[in-house]
Tab-separated table of C-alpha atoms in Angstrom:
chain	number	residue	atom	x	y	z
Z	23	UNK	CA	6.984	13.073	18.873
Z	24	UNK	CA	4.088	11.266	20.535
Z	25	UNK	CA	3.589	7.551	20.081
Z	26	UNK	CA	0.483	8.276	17.980
Z	27	UNK	CA	2.582	10.320	15.513
Z	28	UNK	CA	5.636	8.059	15.415
Z	29	UNK	CA	6.346	6.488	12.040
Z	30	UNK	CA	6.211	2.730	12.339
Z	31	UNK	CA	8.213	0.551	9.972
Z	32	UNK	CA	8.266	-3.245	10.054
Z	33	UNK	CA	10.985	-4.351	9.995
Z	34	UNK	CA	12.946	-1.317	11.126
Z	35	UNK	CA	16.195	-0.334	9.439
Z	36	UNK	CA	15.995	-3.049	6.769
Z	37	UNK	CA	17.276	-2.037	3.309
Z	38	UNK	CA	15.995	-5.282	1.706
Z	39	UNK	CA	12.335	-5.598	2.674
Z	40	UNK	CA	9.434	-3.768	4.284
Z	41	UNK	CA	6.074	-5.200	5.336
Z	42	UNK	CA	4.505	-2.081	6.856
Z	43	UNK	CA	4.977	1.667	7.069
Z	44	UNK	CA	2.660	4.164	8.676
Z	45	UNK	CA	1.316	6.021	11.643
Z	46	UNK	CA	-1.326	5.040	14.159
Z	47	UNK	CA	-4.535	7.039	14.500
Z	48	UNK	CA	-8.105	6.806	15.770
Z	49	UNK	CA	-9.197	5.880	12.229
Z	50	UNK	CA	-6.698	4.654	9.629
Z	51	UNK	CA	-6.408	4.340	5.878
Z	52	UNK	CA	-4.681	1.209	4.615
Z	53	UNK	CA	-2.938	1.717	1.267
Z	54	UNK	CA	-1.922	-1.306	-0.808
Z	55	UNK	CA	0.999	-0.451	-3.067
Z	56	UNK	CA	3.152	-2.564	-5.353
Z	57	UNK	CA	6.495	-2.694	-3.532
Z	58	UNK	CA	8.317	-0.560	-0.965
Z	59	UNK	CA	10.786	2.080	-2.021
Z	60	UNK	CA	13.005	4.187	0.232
Z	61	UNK	CA	10.616	5.365	2.971
Z	62	UNK	CA	11.311	4.056	6.458
Z	63	UNK	CA	10.799	4.879	10.146
Z	64	UNK	CA	13.071	7.926	9.816
Z	65	UNK	CA	11.922	9.512	6.568
Z	66	UNK	CA	8.901	9.363	4.278
Z	67	UNK	CA	9.239	9.479	0.497
Z	68	UNK	CA	6.966	11.519	-1.842
Z	69	UNK	CA	4.505	8.644	-2.362
Z	70	UNK	CA	4.129	7.870	1.354
Z	71	UNK	CA	3.649	11.599	2.040
Z	72	UNK	CA	0.839	11.604	-0.546
Z	73	UNK	CA	-0.755	8.572	1.137
Z	74	UNK	CA	-0.618	10.408	4.462
Z	75	UNK	CA	-2.326	13.417	2.838
Z	76	UNK	CA	-4.994	11.209	1.217
Z	77	UNK	CA	-5.666	9.685	4.648
Z	78	UNK	CA	-5.999	13.127	6.266
Z	79	UNK	CA	-8.274	14.338	3.449
Z	80	UNK	CA	-10.551	11.332	4.040
Z	81	UNK	CA	-11.021	11.809	7.781
Z	82	UNK	CA	-8.370	9.253	8.738
Z	83	UNK	CA	-5.926	10.247	11.453
Z	84	UNK	CA	-3.606	7.346	10.778
Z	85	UNK	CA	-2.352	5.573	7.682
Z	86	UNK	CA	-0.662	2.295	6.830
Z	87	UNK	CA	1.145	1.237	3.687
Z	88	UNK	CA	1.547	-2.417	2.765
Z	89	UNK	CA	2.663	-3.842	-0.567
Z	90	UNK	CA	1.897	-6.739	-2.861
Z	91	UNK	CA	5.558	-7.731	-2.656
Z	92	UNK	CA	7.889	-6.571	0.168
Z	93	UNK	CA	11.199	-6.306	-1.694
Z	94	UNK	CA	12.549	-2.744	-1.660
Z	95	UNK	CA	13.438	-1.062	-4.931
Z	96	UNK	CA	12.840	2.462	-6.189
Z	97	UNK	CA	12.266	0.997	-9.665
Z	98	UNK	CA	9.523	-1.672	-9.678
Z	99	UNK	CA	10.726	-2.862	-13.089
Z	100	UNK	CA	13.752	-4.234	-11.170
Z	101	UNK	CA	11.622	-6.689	-9.218
Z	102	UNK	CA	12.638	-10.294	-9.890
Z	103	UNK	CA	10.861	-12.215	-12.646
Z	104	UNK	CA	10.230	-15.009	-10.156
Z	105	UNK	CA	8.936	-14.356	-6.663
Z	106	UNK	CA	10.925	-15.394	-3.604
Z	107	UNK	CA	8.224	-17.694	-2.219
Z	108	UNK	CA	9.322	-17.540	1.434
Z	109	UNK	CA	9.487	-13.720	1.365
Z	110	UNK	CA	6.101	-13.539	-0.366
Z	111	UNK	CA	4.558	-15.990	2.099
Z	112	UNK	CA	5.886	-13.943	5.030
Z	113	UNK	CA	4.394	-10.777	3.494
Z	114	UNK	CA	0.960	-12.292	2.822
Z	115	UNK	CA	0.903	-13.815	6.313
Z	116	UNK	CA	1.742	-10.426	7.839
Z	117	UNK	CA	-0.996	-8.718	5.781
Z	118	UNK	CA	-3.647	-11.300	6.737
Z	119	UNK	CA	-2.880	-10.818	10.434
Z	120	UNK	CA	-2.697	-7.056	10.106
Z	121	UNK	CA	-6.018	-6.499	8.324
Z	122	UNK	CA	-7.858	-8.611	10.903
Z	123	UNK	CA	-6.164	-6.890	13.861
Z	124	UNK	CA	-8.463	-4.189	15.238
Z	125	UNK	CA	-5.547	-2.325	16.847
Z	126	UNK	CA	-4.630	-0.928	13.405
Z	127	UNK	CA	-8.056	0.791	13.304
Z	128	UNK	CA	-8.459	0.379	9.522
Z	129	UNK	CA	-11.610	2.099	8.276
Z	130	UNK	CA	-10.647	2.736	4.646
Z	131	UNK	CA	-8.621	0.693	2.144
Z	132	UNK	CA	-6.920	2.278	-0.860
Z	133	UNK	CA	-5.680	0.065	-3.710
Z	134	UNK	CA	-2.867	1.939	-5.440
Z	135	UNK	CA	-0.399	-0.341	-7.216
Z	136	UNK	CA	-0.504	1.099	-10.744
Z	137	UNK	CA	0.335	-0.567	-14.062
Z	138	UNK	CA	3.621	-2.143	-13.009
Z	139	UNK	CA	1.526	-5.004	-11.613
Z	140	UNK	CA	1.397	-6.275	-15.211
Z	141	UNK	CA	5.193	-6.836	-15.347
Z	142	UNK	CA	5.319	-9.913	-13.091
Z	143	UNK	CA	2.493	-12.446	-12.923
Z	144	UNK	CA	2.988	-13.137	-9.233
Z	145	UNK	CA	2.005	-9.548	-8.364
Z	146	UNK	CA	-1.536	-10.090	-9.686
Z	147	UNK	CA	-1.774	-13.342	-7.718
Z	148	UNK	CA	-0.843	-11.532	-4.502
Z	149	UNK	CA	-3.313	-8.708	-5.228
Z	150	UNK	CA	-6.132	-11.242	-5.682
Z	151	UNK	CA	-5.218	-13.005	-2.441
Z	152	UNK	CA	-5.128	-9.758	-0.442
Z	153	UNK	CA	-8.416	-8.518	-1.918
Z	154	UNK	CA	-10.060	-11.874	-1.220
Z	155	UNK	CA	-9.020	-11.588	2.435
Z	156	UNK	CA	-10.465	-8.062	2.619
Z	157	UNK	CA	-13.733	-9.367	1.144
Z	158	UNK	CA	-13.847	-12.210	3.709
Z	159	UNK	CA	-13.606	-9.570	6.445
Z	160	UNK	CA	-16.249	-7.473	4.662
Z	161	UNK	CA	-13.795	-4.582	4.208
Z	162	UNK	CA	-14.523	-2.607	1.019
Z	163	UNK	CA	-11.627	-1.215	-0.976
Z	164	UNK	CA	-11.277	1.899	-3.072
Z	165	UNK	CA	-8.932	3.680	-5.448
Z	166	UNK	CA	-8.164	7.247	-6.512
Z	167	UNK	CA	-8.816	6.449	-10.157
Z	168	UNK	CA	-8.018	3.868	-12.791
Z	169	UNK	CA	-5.184	3.777	-15.278
Z	170	UNK	CA	-5.903	3.254	-18.967
Z	171	UNK	CA	-5.251	-0.460	-18.319
Z	172	UNK	CA	-7.831	-0.567	-15.513
Z	173	UNK	CA	-5.379	-0.790	-12.619
Z	174	UNK	CA	-5.784	1.356	-9.492
Z	175	UNK	CA	-3.869	4.596	-9.892
Z	176	UNK	CA	-0.546	4.943	-8.032
Z	177	UNK	CA	-0.295	8.050	-5.781
Z	178	UNK	CA	3.165	9.199	-6.940
Z	179	UNK	CA	3.299	13.011	-6.989
Z	180	UNK	CA	4.075	13.352	-10.707
Z	181	UNK	CA	1.074	11.253	-11.780
Z	182	UNK	CA	-1.254	12.767	-9.182
Z	183	UNK	CA	-0.329	16.261	-10.363
Z	184	UNK	CA	-0.478	15.433	-14.064
Z	185	UNK	CA	-3.590	13.250	-14.222
Z	186	UNK	CA	-5.605	14.154	-11.122
Z	187	UNK	CA	-4.889	17.876	-10.805
Z	188	UNK	CA	-2.894	17.648	-7.579
Z	189	UNK	CA	-3.253	15.919	-4.232
Z	190	UNK	CA	-6.026	18.283	-3.053
Z	191	UNK	CA	-8.250	17.038	-5.925
Z	192	UNK	CA	-7.840	13.340	-5.132
Z	193	UNK	CA	-11.110	11.602	-4.229
Z	194	UNK	CA	-11.639	7.997	-3.236
Z	195	UNK	CA	-13.974	5.903	-5.349
Z	196	UNK	CA	-14.990	2.256	-5.246
Z	197	UNK	CA	-12.603	-0.132	-6.944
Z	198	UNK	CA	-13.862	-3.286	-8.597
Z	199	UNK	CA	-11.007	-5.687	-9.271
Z	200	UNK	CA	-11.070	-7.616	-12.517
Z	201	UNK	CA	-10.985	-11.407	-12.331
């Protein structure tokens, strides 16, 4: 596997947290999810595979996945009611550095956290902070659709198949965050 195609995970081999997952490319899509699940440097999960496909379908050779909160769980409803402030601060700091670092070659940003953002108030705070930083850098952000609650659609295979007609039918569209 060439360096360009190697899956990058920061930190590597950490079952507790993840700040970044993805693959480098000449042009890259940055996806902003809710929280990391099981994907790592050794194996992608169905959602990260869909993000990779969305990147490829939008002329991006690389893709990156960051999250509003870095704590790993396959069930976002299991996120803590109160944020771990030092973990959250480390995540936001990483994201701020990453989105301003030209070596990641970000050309497209996909917001994709879904409705679970409504379960913990701190998640909306982190989304606003990340989007504000993208706006400061004049980086527009998009989505693949909106949920009934107005949140950017999550790219999990079941929802993409059921509501969007499959991954091949997914199209990026501008996303306007609510205040």
